[in-house]
PDB file of C-alpha atoms in Angstrom:
ATOM      1  CA  GLY A  34      37.944 -26.880  39.689  1.00 82.00           C
ATOM      2  CA  ASP A  35      35.695 -24.774  37.728  1.00 87.00           C
ATOM      3  CA  SER A  36      34.761 -26.095  34.460  1.00 91.00           C
ATOM      4  CA  VAL A  37      32.856 -25.030  31.049  1.00 94.00           C
ATOM      5  CA  THR A  38      31.265 -27.371  28.467  1.00 96.00           C
ATOM      6  CA  GLN A  39      30.154 -26.727  25.191  1.00 97.00           C
ATOM      7  CA  THR A  40      29.150 -29.829  22.819  1.00 95.00           C
ATOM      8  CA  GLU A  41      28.843 -28.352  20.233  1.00 93.00           C
ATOM      9  CA  GLY A  42      32.227 -27.308  18.008  1.00 93.00           C
ATOM     10  CA  LEU A  43      30.580 -25.758  15.036  1.00 96.00           C
ATOM     11  CA  VAL A  44      26.382 -25.510  13.922  1.00 97.00           C
ATOM     12  CA  THR A  45      25.424 -24.339  10.609  1.00 97.00           C
ATOM     13  CA  LEU A  46      22.613 -23.179   9.617  1.00 97.00           C
ATOM     14  CA  THR A  47      20.247 -21.533   7.210  1.00 97.00           C
ATOM     15  CA  LYS A  48      18.806 -17.676   7.984  1.00 98.00           C
ATOM     16  CA  GLY A  49      15.509 -17.412   9.439  1.00 97.00           C
ATOM     17  CA  LEU A  50      16.166 -20.626  11.861  1.00 98.00           C
ATOM     18  CA  PRO A  51      16.158 -19.949  15.545  1.00 98.00           C
ATOM     19  CA  VAL A  52      19.717 -21.356  17.450  1.00 98.00           C
ATOM     20  CA  MET A  53      20.083 -22.791  20.832  1.00 98.00           C
ATOM     21  CA  LEU A  54      23.680 -23.831  21.563  1.00 98.00           C
ATOM     22  CA  ASN A  55      25.076 -25.552  24.833  1.00 98.00           C
ATOM     23  CA  CYS A  56      26.477 -24.600  27.662  1.00 98.00           C
ATOM     24  CA  THR A  57      26.660 -26.907  30.846  1.00 97.00           C
ATOM     25  CA  TYR A  58      28.657 -25.916  34.773  1.00 95.00           C
ATOM     26  CA  GLN A  59      30.707 -26.465  37.062  1.00 93.00           C
ATOM     27  CA  THR A  60      31.198 -24.997  40.112  1.00 89.00           C
ATOM     28  CA  THR A  61      31.597 -24.400  44.227  1.00 86.00           C
ATOM     29  CA  TYR A  62      30.786 -21.834  44.783  1.00 84.00           C
ATOM     30  CA  SER A  63      27.590 -19.094  43.283  1.00 86.00           C
ATOM     31  CA  PRO A  64      27.811 -18.848  39.501  1.00 89.00           C
ATOM     32  CA  PHE A  65      27.841 -15.793  37.391  1.00 92.00           C
ATOM     33  CA  LEU A  66      27.514 -16.842  33.848  1.00 94.00           C
ATOM     34  CA  PHE A  67      28.820 -14.892  30.819  1.00 95.00           C
ATOM     35  CA  TRP A  68      28.121 -15.241  27.091  1.00 97.00           C
ATOM     36  CA  TYR A  69      31.295 -13.799  24.667  1.00 97.00           C
ATOM     37  CA  VAL A  70      30.829 -13.580  20.699  1.00 97.00           C
ATOM     38  CA  GLN A  71      33.972 -13.175  18.629  1.00 96.00           C
ATOM     39  CA  HIS A  72      33.500 -12.061  14.871  1.00 96.00           C
ATOM     40  CA  LEU A  73      36.286 -13.064  12.717  1.00 94.00           C
ATOM     41  CA  ASN A  74      39.300 -11.263  13.170  1.00 91.00           C
ATOM     42  CA  GLU A  75      37.916  -9.861  16.898  1.00 93.00           C
ATOM     43  CA  ALA A  76      38.300  -9.748  20.189  1.00 93.00           C
ATOM     44  CA  PRO A  77      35.697 -10.926  22.206  1.00 95.00           C
ATOM     45  CA  LYS A  78      32.824  -8.753  23.783  1.00 95.00           C
ATOM     46  CA  LEU A  79      30.341  -9.759  26.006  1.00 95.00           C
ATOM     47  CA  LEU A  80      26.844 -10.676  24.415  1.00 97.00           C
ATOM     48  CA  LEU A  81      24.638 -11.246  27.991  1.00 96.00           C
ATOM     49  CA  LYS A  82      25.982 -12.297  31.743  1.00 94.00           C
ATOM     50  CA  SER A  83      23.450 -13.292  34.542  1.00 93.00           C
ATOM     51  CA  SER A  84      23.708 -14.814  37.782  1.00 90.00           C
ATOM     52  CA  THR A  85      18.975 -15.363  39.065  1.00 93.00           C
ATOM     53  CA  ASP A  86      18.564 -18.286  39.208  1.00 95.00           C
ATOM     54  CA  ASN A  87      15.470 -19.046  36.481  1.00 96.00           C
ATOM     55  CA  LYS A  88      15.020 -15.726  34.650  1.00 96.00           C
ATOM     56  CA  ARG A  89      15.842 -14.613  31.296  1.00 97.00           C
ATOM     57  CA  THR A  90      18.224 -12.784  30.140  1.00 97.00           C
ATOM     58  CA  GLU A  91      17.948 -11.022  26.664  1.00 97.00           C
ATOM     59  CA  HIS A  92      20.242  -8.668  24.254  1.00 96.00           C
ATOM     60  CA  GLN A  93      20.334  -8.033  20.765  1.00 94.00           C
ATOM     61  CA  GLY A  94      17.683 -10.521  19.800  1.00 97.00           C
ATOM     62  CA  PHE A  95      19.694 -13.432  22.105  1.00 98.00           C
ATOM     63  CA  TYR A  96      18.449 -14.826  25.251  1.00 98.00           C
ATOM     64  CA  ALA A  97      19.411 -16.568  28.527  1.00 98.00           C
ATOM     65  CA  THR A  98      18.465 -18.110  31.729  1.00 97.00           C
ATOM     66  CA  LEU A  99      20.806 -19.783  34.209  1.00 97.00           C
ATOM     67  CA  HIS A 100      19.538 -22.706  35.684  1.00 97.00           C
ATOM     68  CA  LYS A 101      20.725 -24.076  38.819  1.00 95.00           C
ATOM     69  CA  SER A 102      19.479 -26.821  39.506  1.00 95.00           C
ATOM     70  CA  SER A 103      20.643 -28.320  35.848  1.00 96.00           C
ATOM     71  CA  SER A 104      23.500 -26.371  36.733  1.00 96.00           C
ATOM     72  CA  SER A 105      22.828 -25.089  32.271  1.00 97.00           C
ATOM     73  CA  PHE A 106      23.301 -21.410  30.583  1.00 98.00           C
ATOM     74  CA  HIS A 107      21.753 -21.850  26.998  1.00 98.00           C
ATOM     75  CA  LEU A 108      22.386 -19.484  24.361  1.00 98.00           C
ATOM     76  CA  GLN A 109      18.974 -19.235  22.027  1.00 98.00           C
ATOM     77  CA  LYS A 110      18.147 -16.859  19.389  1.00 98.00           C
ATOM     78  CA  SER A 111      14.454 -16.854  16.985  1.00 98.00           C
ATOM     79  CA  SER A 112      16.029 -16.014  13.977  1.00 98.00           C
ATOM     80  CA  VAL A 113      19.683 -15.472  12.979  1.00 98.00           C
ATOM     81  CA  GLN A 114      21.398 -13.641  10.815  1.00 97.00           C
ATOM     82  CA  LEU A 115      23.985 -13.294   8.689  1.00 97.00           C
ATOM     83  CA  SER A 116      25.953 -11.213  10.877  1.00 97.00           C
ATOM     84  CA  ASP A 117      25.296 -14.159  13.916  1.00 98.00           C
ATOM     85  CA  SER A 118      28.023 -15.620  11.881  1.00 98.00           C
ATOM     86  CA  ALA A 119      30.510 -16.000  14.922  1.00 97.00           C
ATOM     87  CA  LEU A 120      32.118 -18.027  17.222  1.00 97.00           C
ATOM     88  CA  TYR A 121      30.193 -18.143  21.039  1.00 98.00           C
ATOM     89  CA  PHE A 122      32.477 -18.699  23.870  1.00 97.00           C
ATOM     90  CA  CYS A 123      29.969 -19.517  27.459  1.00 97.00           C
ATOM     91  CA  ALA A 124      32.077 -18.553  30.453  1.00 95.00           C
ATOM     92  CA  LEU A 125      32.017 -19.193  34.345  1.00 93.00           C
ATOM     93  CA  SER A 126      33.159 -16.985  37.111  1.00 88.00           C
ATOM     94  CA  GLY A 127      32.638 -19.032  40.609  1.00 70.00           C
ATOM     95  CA  GLY A 128      31.841 -15.631  42.660  1.00 59.00           C
ATOM     96  CA  SER A 129      35.228 -16.007  44.605  1.00 58.00           C
ATOM     97  CA  ALA A 130      37.578 -13.343  44.593  1.00 54.00           C
ATOM     98  CA  GLY A 131      39.407 -12.477  41.452  1.00 59.00           C
ATOM     99  CA  ASN A 132      37.231 -12.188  38.722  1.00 70.00           C
ATOM    100  CA  LYS A 133      38.579 -16.043  37.324  1.00 81.00           C
ATOM    101  CA  LEU A 134      36.616 -16.528  34.688  1.00 88.00           C
ATOM    102  CA  THR A 135      36.697 -19.895  32.727  1.00 90.00           C
ATOM    103  CA  PHE A 136      36.192 -20.161  29.214  1.00 93.00           C
ATOM    104  CA  GLY A 137      33.798 -23.194  27.151  1.00 94.00           C
ATOM    105  CA  ILE A 138      36.124 -24.169  24.192  1.00 95.00           C
ATOM    106  CA  GLY A 139      33.636 -22.319  22.278  1.00 96.00           C
ATOM    107  CA  THR A 140      30.819 -23.146  19.785  1.00 97.00           C
ATOM    108  CA  ARG A 141      31.803 -21.902  16.095  1.00 97.00           C
ATOM    109  CA  VAL A 142      28.139 -20.795  14.635  1.00 98.00           C
ATOM    110  CA  LEU A 143      27.973 -20.282  10.560  1.00 98.00           C
ATOM    111  CA  VAL A 144      24.814 -18.529   8.741  1.00 98.00           C
ATOM    112  CA  ARG A 145      24.253 -19.457   5.473  1.00 97.00           C
ATOM    113  CA  PRO A 146      21.357 -17.410   2.825  1.00 96.00           C
TER     114      PRO A 146
ATOM    115  CA  GLU B 193      33.682   1.551  25.900  1.00 62.00           C
ATOM    116  CA  ALA B 194      36.969   0.583  27.903  1.00 62.00           C
ATOM    117  CA  ALA B 195      40.006   0.502  26.158  1.00 91.00           C
ATOM    118  CA  VAL B 196      42.588  -2.193  26.234  1.00 95.00           C
ATOM    119  CA  THR B 197      45.382  -1.772  23.707  1.00 96.00           C
ATOM    120  CA  GLN B 198      48.336  -4.569  22.566  1.00 97.00           C
ATOM    121  CA  SER B 199      51.275  -4.812  20.812  1.00 96.00           C
ATOM    122  CA  PRO B 200      52.492  -5.895  18.859  1.00 97.00           C
ATOM    123  CA  ARG B 201      49.686  -7.353  16.866  1.00 96.00           C
ATOM    124  CA  ASN B 202      52.206  -9.553  15.019  1.00 97.00           C
ATOM    125  CA  LYS B 203      55.017 -11.400  15.995  1.00 97.00           C
ATOM    126  CA  VAL B 204      57.392 -14.098  15.298  1.00 97.00           C
ATOM    127  CA  THR B 205      60.681 -15.711  17.070  1.00 97.00           C
ATOM    128  CA  VAL B 206      62.545 -18.450  16.547  1.00 97.00           C
ATOM    129  CA  THR B 207      62.649 -21.307  19.500  1.00 97.00           C
ATOM    130  CA  GLY B 208      64.942 -19.653  22.577  1.00 96.00           C
ATOM    131  CA  GLY B 209      63.621 -17.042  21.599  1.00 96.00           C
ATOM    132  CA  ASN B 210      63.370 -14.108  23.863  1.00 96.00           C
ATOM    133  CA  VAL B 211      59.535 -11.934  23.401  1.00 97.00           C
ATOM    134  CA  THR B 212      57.585  -9.397  25.359  1.00 98.00           C
ATOM    135  CA  LEU B 213      53.669  -8.786  25.089  1.00 98.00           C
ATOM    136  CA  SER B 214      52.294  -5.333  25.929  1.00 98.00           C
ATOM    137  CA  CYS B 215      48.949  -4.404  27.028  1.00 98.00           C
ATOM    138  CA  ARG B 216      47.638  -1.022  28.113  1.00 97.00           C
ATOM    139  CA  GLN B 217      44.719  -0.362  29.502  1.00 96.00           C
ATOM    140  CA  THR B 218      43.257   3.341  30.111  1.00 93.00           C
ATOM    141  CA  ASN B 219      40.058   2.477  32.469  1.00 86.00           C
ATOM    142  CA  SER B 220      41.983   1.914  35.273  1.00 86.00           C
ATOM    143  CA  HIS B 221      40.741  -1.132  36.077  1.00 89.00           C
ATOM    144  CA  ASN B 222      41.672  -3.217  38.654  1.00 89.00           C
ATOM    145  CA  TYR B 223      41.758  -6.552  36.840  1.00 91.00           C
ATOM    146  CA  MET B 224      44.054  -7.313  33.791  1.00 94.00           C
ATOM    147  CA  TYR B 225      44.927 -11.089  32.081  1.00 95.00           C
ATOM    148  CA  TRP B 226      46.929 -12.019  29.872  1.00 97.00           C
ATOM    149  CA  TYR B 227      44.928 -15.771  28.130  1.00 97.00           C
ATOM    150  CA  ARG B 228      45.649 -17.557  24.793  1.00 97.00           C
ATOM    151  CA  GLN B 229      43.181 -18.623  22.106  1.00 96.00           C
ATOM    152  CA  ASP B 230      43.683 -21.983  20.463  1.00 94.00           C
ATOM    153  CA  THR B 231      41.138 -24.519  18.355  1.00 89.00           C
ATOM    154  CA  GLY B 232      40.209 -26.696  20.096  1.00 88.00           C
ATOM    155  CA  HIS B 233      41.055 -25.213  23.446  1.00 91.00           C
ATOM    156  CA  GLY B 234      38.719 -21.923  23.993  1.00 91.00           C
ATOM    157  CA  LEU B 235      40.299 -19.308  25.803  1.00 94.00           C
ATOM    158  CA  ARG B 236      43.189 -20.446  28.909  1.00 95.00           C
ATOM    159  CA  LEU B 237      43.962 -17.865  31.134  1.00 94.00           C
ATOM    160  CA  ILE B 238      47.410 -17.659  31.985  1.00 96.00           C
ATOM    161  CA  HIS B 239      48.130 -14.401  34.669  1.00 96.00           C
ATOM    162  CA  TYR B 240      46.712 -12.203  36.100  1.00 93.00           C
ATOM    163  CA  SER B 241      47.277  -8.933  38.420  1.00 93.00           C
ATOM    164  CA  TYR B 242      45.021  -7.234  40.359  1.00 90.00           C
ATOM    165  CA  GLY B 243      47.104  -4.169  40.666  1.00 91.00           C
ATOM    166  CA  ALA B 244      50.329  -3.079  39.725  1.00 94.00           C
ATOM    167  CA  GLY B 245      52.821  -5.134  41.482  1.00 94.00           C
ATOM    168  CA  ASN B 246      50.552  -7.904  42.531  1.00 94.00           C
ATOM    169  CA  LEU B 247      50.586 -11.156  39.912  1.00 95.00           C
ATOM    170  CA  GLN B 248      47.977 -14.365  39.783  1.00 92.00           C
ATOM    171  CA  ILE B 249      48.942 -17.947  38.499  1.00 93.00           C
ATOM    172  CA  GLY B 250      46.173 -19.151  35.766  1.00 91.00           C
ATOM    173  CA  ASP B 251      45.390 -21.702  34.207  1.00 91.00           C
ATOM    174  CA  VAL B 252      48.388 -22.267  32.064  1.00 95.00           C
ATOM    175  CA  PRO B 253      50.955 -20.565  33.512  1.00 96.00           C
ATOM    176  CA  ASP B 254      53.701 -22.696  32.377  1.00 96.00           C
ATOM    177  CA  GLY B 255      56.650 -20.488  29.904  1.00 96.00           C
ATOM    178  CA  TYR B 256      55.619 -17.095  30.633  1.00 98.00           C
ATOM    179  CA  LYS B 257      55.853 -14.528  33.240  1.00 97.00           C
ATOM    180  CA  ALA B 258      53.871 -11.561  33.886  1.00 98.00           C
ATOM    181  CA  THR B 259      53.889  -7.755  35.223  1.00 97.00           C
ATOM    182  CA  ARG B 260      52.463  -5.535  36.806  1.00 97.00           C
ATOM    183  CA  THR B 261      54.602  -1.863  36.586  1.00 97.00           C
ATOM    184  CA  THR B 262      51.285   0.590  36.848  1.00 96.00           C
ATOM    185  CA  GLN B 263      47.415   0.176  36.767  1.00 95.00           C
ATOM    186  CA  GLU B 264      47.690   0.661  32.995  1.00 96.00           C
ATOM    187  CA  ASP B 265      50.064  -1.855  32.127  1.00 97.00           C
ATOM    188  CA  PHE B 266      50.828  -5.574  32.749  1.00 98.00           C
ATOM    189  CA  PHE B 267      53.806  -7.522  29.846  1.00 98.00           C
ATOM    190  CA  LEU B 268      53.424 -11.332  29.448  1.00 98.00           C
ATOM    191  CA  LEU B 269      57.096 -12.453  29.004  1.00 98.00           C
ATOM    192  CA  LEU B 270      58.920 -15.507  26.832  1.00 96.00           C
ATOM    193  CA  GLU B 271      62.397 -15.539  27.831  1.00 93.00           C
ATOM    194  CA  LEU B 272      62.674 -18.814  25.711  1.00 95.00           C
ATOM    195  CA  ALA B 273      60.165 -19.325  23.488  1.00 96.00           C
ATOM    196  CA  SER B 274      58.402 -22.457  21.759  1.00 97.00           C
ATOM    197  CA  PRO B 275      56.199 -23.732  19.075  1.00 97.00           C
ATOM    198  CA  SER B 276      54.276 -24.630  21.443  1.00 97.00           C
ATOM    199  CA  GLN B 277      53.525 -21.046  22.600  1.00 98.00           C
ATOM    200  CA  THR B 278      52.427 -20.154  18.896  1.00 98.00           C
ATOM    201  CA  SER B 279      48.562 -19.501  19.408  1.00 97.00           C
ATOM    202  CA  LEU B 280      46.677 -16.176  19.928  1.00 97.00           C
ATOM    203  CA  TYR B 281      47.221 -13.766  23.123  1.00 98.00           C
ATOM    204  CA  PHE B 282      44.707 -11.848  24.551  1.00 97.00           C
ATOM    205  CA  CYS B 283      44.532  -9.455  26.888  1.00 97.00           C
ATOM    206  CA  ALA B 284      41.770  -7.913  29.108  1.00 95.00           C
ATOM    207  CA  SER B 285      40.538  -6.024  32.216  1.00 93.00           C
ATOM    208  CA  SER B 286      38.056  -5.728  34.144  1.00 90.00           C
ATOM    209  CA  GLY B 287      36.402  -3.851  37.090  1.00 79.00           C
ATOM    210  CA  PRO B 288      35.640  -2.017  39.572  1.00 70.00           C
ATOM    211  CA  GLY B 289      33.976  -5.259  41.739  1.00 66.00           C
ATOM    212  CA  ASP B 290      36.205  -8.269  42.124  1.00 58.00           C
ATOM    213  CA  ARG B 291      33.369 -10.862  43.155  1.00 64.00           C
ATOM    214  CA  GLY B 292      33.319 -12.213  39.489  1.00 66.00           C
ATOM    215  CA  ALA B 293      30.647 -10.601  37.907  1.00 73.00           C
ATOM    216  CA  GLU B 294      33.020  -7.598  36.290  1.00 82.00           C
ATOM    217  CA  THR B 295      32.417  -7.799  32.207  1.00 87.00           C
ATOM    218  CA  LEU B 296      36.393  -8.450  30.375  1.00 91.00           C
ATOM    219  CA  TYR B 297      37.348  -6.250  28.380  1.00 92.00           C
ATOM    220  CA  PHE B 298      39.688  -7.388  25.776  1.00 95.00           C
ATOM    221  CA  GLY B 299      41.969  -5.616  23.301  1.00 95.00           C
ATOM    222  CA  SER B 300      43.159  -6.283  19.684  1.00 94.00           C
ATOM    223  CA  GLY B 301      45.285 -10.214  20.577  1.00 96.00           C
ATOM    224  CA  THR B 302      49.425 -10.395  19.428  1.00 97.00           C
ATOM    225  CA  ARG B 303      49.273 -13.278  17.340  1.00 97.00           C
ATOM    226  CA  LEU B 304      52.318 -15.453  17.740  1.00 98.00           C
ATOM    227  CA  THR B 305      54.619 -17.485  16.329  1.00 97.00           C
ATOM    228  CA  VAL B 306      57.656 -19.356  17.437  1.00 97.00           C
ATOM    229  CA  LEU B 307      59.343 -20.707  13.928  1.00 96.00           C
TER     230      LEU B 307
END
């Protein structure tokens, strides 16, 4: 079945520094990849998504590129802000009928002043 | 912005108790989902549906039933609750496509505690 791996459980960094959150996946279908962000005591919401190989997708200063050759969709930001402190989930839809999303376990980002 | 409303926000029950979690979406989305969120496990799909009367099994269905009564309403039922079902439950909806590209819109969550 489909699977998503996020290797970092917690990332702690100082405001203004760059960040990269790792995401790799496995699927036998043509993949759609998503990043969802969940702030404290809120619902998850979409940050960005892509199904196009080797094309950078950007939203709210975050960006990611789907690389089908390495099955990766890493999330990056050049300069983090305090408001970026949140839980970030990578998710995969294998493209089969049903819109069924498989989520990674999440990476918590803590930004310090 | 899509609207998904869950109730109750918090629920406490005892082992063996009967619990129903409710979800309503007002965006005419075809798909609705129930996820549970646990630290170290992320979001795991319990059940989902692509329309009234339809039910699809998710990845962690044991101990749960679900029913989609209308396009808008999706219920999650725990008929014999156990402490292992203590979790944060999210309902979500998406539509209109069915080929994996649709955004999920989540409700605010229900925190369930089984004593």
